[in-house]
PDB file of C-alpha atoms in Angstrom:
ATOM      1  CA  MET Q   6       0.000   0.000   0.000  1.00  0.00           C
ATOM      2  CA  ILE Q   7       1.098   3.562  -0.678  1.00  0.00           C
ATOM      3  CA  HIS Q   8      -0.091   6.859   0.761  1.00  0.00           C
ATOM      4  CA  VAL Q   9      -0.466  10.036  -1.249  1.00  0.00           C
ATOM      5  CA  LEU Q  10      -0.869  13.598  -0.008  1.00  0.00           C
ATOM      6  CA  ALA Q  11      -1.826  16.027  -2.750  1.00  0.00           C
ATOM      7  CA  ILE Q  12      -1.656  19.625  -1.560  1.00  0.00           C
ATOM      8  CA  LEU Q  13      -3.818  21.726  -3.861  1.00  0.00           C
ATOM      9  CA  THR Q  14      -3.898  25.510  -3.675  1.00  0.00           C
ATOM     10  CA  ALA Q  15      -6.625  27.445  -5.440  1.00  0.00           C
ATOM     11  CA  LEU Q  16      -6.422  30.974  -6.676  1.00  0.00           C
ATOM     12  CA  PRO Q  17      -7.671  33.348  -3.963  1.00  0.00           C
ATOM     13  CA  GLY Q  18     -11.333  32.725  -3.245  1.00  0.00           C
ATOM     14  CA  LYS Q  19     -11.637  29.724  -5.593  1.00  0.00           C
ATOM     15  CA  ARG Q  20     -11.237  26.819  -3.121  1.00  0.00           C
ATOM     16  CA  VAL Q  21     -14.992  26.150  -2.847  1.00  0.00           C
ATOM     17  CA  GLU Q  22     -15.292  25.914  -6.629  1.00  0.00           C
ATOM     18  CA  MET Q  23     -12.310  23.552  -6.798  1.00  0.00           C
ATOM     19  CA  LEU Q  24     -13.753  21.406  -3.993  1.00  0.00           C
ATOM     20  CA  GLU Q  25     -17.088  21.154  -5.818  1.00  0.00           C
ATOM     21  CA  ALA Q  26     -15.305  19.803  -8.911  1.00  0.00           C
ATOM     22  CA  PHE Q  27     -13.253  17.474  -6.701  1.00  0.00           C
ATOM     23  CA  GLN Q  28     -16.341  16.079  -4.947  1.00  0.00           C
ATOM     24  CA  ALA Q  29     -18.071  15.485  -8.289  1.00  0.00           C
ATOM     25  CA  ASN Q  30     -15.111  13.307  -9.321  1.00  0.00           C
ATOM     26  CA  VAL Q  31     -14.876  11.282  -6.079  1.00  0.00           C
ATOM     27  CA  PRO Q  32     -17.327   8.493  -7.041  1.00  0.00           C
ATOM     28  CA  ALA Q  33     -15.302   7.719 -10.192  1.00  0.00           C
ATOM     29  CA  VAL Q  34     -12.083   7.569  -8.161  1.00  0.00           C
ATOM     30  CA  HIS Q  35     -13.626   5.355  -5.471  1.00  0.00           C
ATOM     31  CA  ALA Q  36     -14.667   2.930  -8.252  1.00  0.00           C
ATOM     32  CA  GLU Q  37     -11.057   2.539  -9.454  1.00  0.00           C
ATOM     33  CA  ASP Q  38      -9.210  -0.716  -8.828  1.00  0.00           C
ATOM     34  CA  GLY Q  39      -6.853  -0.279  -5.892  1.00  0.00           C
ATOM     35  CA  CYS Q  40      -8.451   2.819  -4.373  1.00  0.00           C
ATOM     36  CA  ILE Q  41      -8.552   2.410  -0.601  1.00  0.00           C
ATOM     37  CA  GLU Q  42      -9.085   6.033   0.459  1.00  0.00           C
ATOM     38  CA  TYR Q  43      -9.557   9.300  -1.411  1.00  0.00           C
ATOM     39  CA  THR Q  44     -10.836  12.320   0.488  1.00  0.00           C
ATOM     40  CA  ALA Q  45     -10.282  16.055   0.753  1.00  0.00           C
ATOM     41  CA  VAL Q  46      -9.447  17.731   4.061  1.00  0.00           C
ATOM     42  CA  VAL Q  47      -9.045  21.372   5.107  1.00  0.00           C
ATOM     43  CA  ASP Q  48      -7.531  23.127   8.092  1.00  0.00           C
ATOM     44  CA  VAL Q  49      -9.321  22.926  11.418  1.00  0.00           C
ATOM     45  CA  GLU Q  50     -10.450  26.424  12.360  1.00  0.00           C
ATOM     46  CA  GLY Q  51      -7.721  28.097  14.386  1.00  0.00           C
ATOM     47  CA  ALA Q  52      -5.046  25.570  13.382  1.00  0.00           C
ATOM     48  CA  ASP Q  53      -1.480  26.829  13.659  1.00  0.00           C
ATOM     49  CA  PRO Q  54       0.321  26.161  11.443  1.00  0.00           C
ATOM     50  CA  ALA Q  55      -2.298  26.005   8.706  1.00  0.00           C
ATOM     51  CA  PHE Q  56      -2.295  25.575   4.946  1.00  0.00           C
ATOM     52  CA  GLY Q  57      -4.627  28.550   4.625  1.00  0.00           C
ATOM     53  CA  PRO Q  58      -8.048  29.371   3.224  1.00  0.00           C
ATOM     54  CA  ASP Q  59      -7.189  28.603  -0.401  1.00  0.00           C
ATOM     55  CA  THR Q  60      -5.653  25.155   0.138  1.00  0.00           C
ATOM     56  CA  PHE Q  61      -7.007  21.663   0.627  1.00  0.00           C
ATOM     57  CA  VAL Q  62      -5.200  18.352   0.953  1.00  0.00           C
ATOM     58  CA  VAL Q  63      -6.270  15.145  -0.750  1.00  0.00           C
ATOM     59  CA  VAL Q  64      -5.520  12.158   1.477  1.00  0.00           C
ATOM     60  CA  GLU Q  65      -5.195   9.000  -0.592  1.00  0.00           C
ATOM     61  CA  LYS Q  66      -4.366   5.351  -0.045  1.00  0.00           C
ATOM     62  CA  TRP Q  67      -3.750   3.016  -2.977  1.00  0.00           C
ATOM     63  CA  ALA Q  68      -3.174  -0.723  -3.050  1.00  0.00           C
ATOM     64  CA  SER Q  69      -0.019  -0.257  -5.149  1.00  0.00           C
ATOM     65  CA  MET Q  70       2.022   2.240  -7.115  1.00  0.00           C
ATOM     66  CA  ASP Q  71       0.585   0.726 -10.301  1.00  0.00           C
ATOM     67  CA  ALA Q  72      -2.958   1.474  -9.069  1.00  0.00           C
ATOM     68  CA  PHE Q  73      -1.944   5.070  -8.338  1.00  0.00           C
ATOM     69  CA  LYS Q  74      -0.334   5.453 -11.782  1.00  0.00           C
ATOM     70  CA  ALA Q  75      -3.504   4.124 -13.440  1.00  0.00           C
ATOM     71  CA  HIS Q  76      -5.517   6.638 -11.400  1.00  0.00           C
ATOM     72  CA  ALA Q  77      -3.283   9.508 -12.485  1.00  0.00           C
ATOM     73  CA  ALA Q  78      -3.668   8.468 -16.143  1.00  0.00           C
ATOM     74  CA  SER Q  79      -7.455   7.959 -16.018  1.00  0.00           C
ATOM     75  CA  ALA Q  80      -9.851   9.854 -18.263  1.00  0.00           C
ATOM     76  CA  HIS Q  81     -11.858  11.199 -15.331  1.00  0.00           C
ATOM     77  CA  MET Q  82      -8.721  12.676 -13.735  1.00  0.00           C
ATOM     78  CA  ALA Q  83      -7.824  14.349 -17.035  1.00  0.00           C
ATOM     79  CA  ALA Q  84     -11.344  15.793 -17.179  1.00  0.00           C
ATOM     80  CA  TYR Q  85     -11.071  16.989 -13.566  1.00  0.00           C
ATOM     81  CA  GLY Q  86      -7.724  18.626 -14.353  1.00  0.00           C
ATOM     82  CA  GLU Q  87      -9.290  20.499 -17.265  1.00  0.00           C
ATOM     83  CA  LYS Q  88     -12.156  21.704 -15.061  1.00  0.00           C
ATOM     84  CA  VAL Q  89      -9.895  23.137 -12.364  1.00  0.00           C
ATOM     85  CA  LYS Q  90      -6.726  24.250 -14.161  1.00  0.00           C
ATOM     86  CA  HIS Q  91      -7.968  27.855 -14.408  1.00  0.00           C
ATOM     87  CA  LEU Q  92      -8.731  27.809 -10.642  1.00  0.00           C
ATOM     88  CA  MET Q  93      -5.428  26.354  -9.413  1.00  0.00           C
ATOM     89  CA  ALA Q  94      -2.484  28.349  -8.082  1.00  0.00           C
ATOM     90  CA  GLY Q  95      -0.299  25.405  -7.071  1.00  0.00           C
ATOM     91  CA  ARG Q  96      -0.056  21.666  -6.598  1.00  0.00           C
ATOM     92  CA  ALA Q  97       2.345  19.356  -4.772  1.00  0.00           C
ATOM     93  CA  VAL Q  98       1.910  15.572  -4.740  1.00  0.00           C
ATOM     94  CA  HIS Q  99       3.801  13.468  -2.187  1.00  0.00           C
ATOM     95  CA  VAL Q 100       3.837   9.672  -2.651  1.00  0.00           C
ATOM     96  CA  LEU Q 101       4.808   7.854   0.549  1.00  0.00           C
ATOM     97  CA  ASN Q 102       5.391   4.366   1.947  1.00  0.00           C
ATOM     98  CA  PRO Q 103       4.201   3.372   5.416  1.00  0.00           C
ATOM     99  CA  ALA Q 104       7.073   3.799   7.885  1.00  0.00           C
TER     100      ALA Q 104
END
């Protein structure tokens, strides 16, 4: 199993719109072979440090690196990317092994 943290930063004020597009795509991702977990999280109010009001983190677990690569190459992820590219200020994806 691998863990993935995708830190997505929207343009100022566009996080809600990005999250709506993300949530619309979740059922397709959950249906993928090897998807164990795929959810978006945001800062707890008053958290310090915090990512900030324009950022959300996608917490993912995949059965294997191959499953994650297939996810990244899927048609629905390409469509999601097209929907949000004009809303996104930054993106960092960290792929991790359990310690």
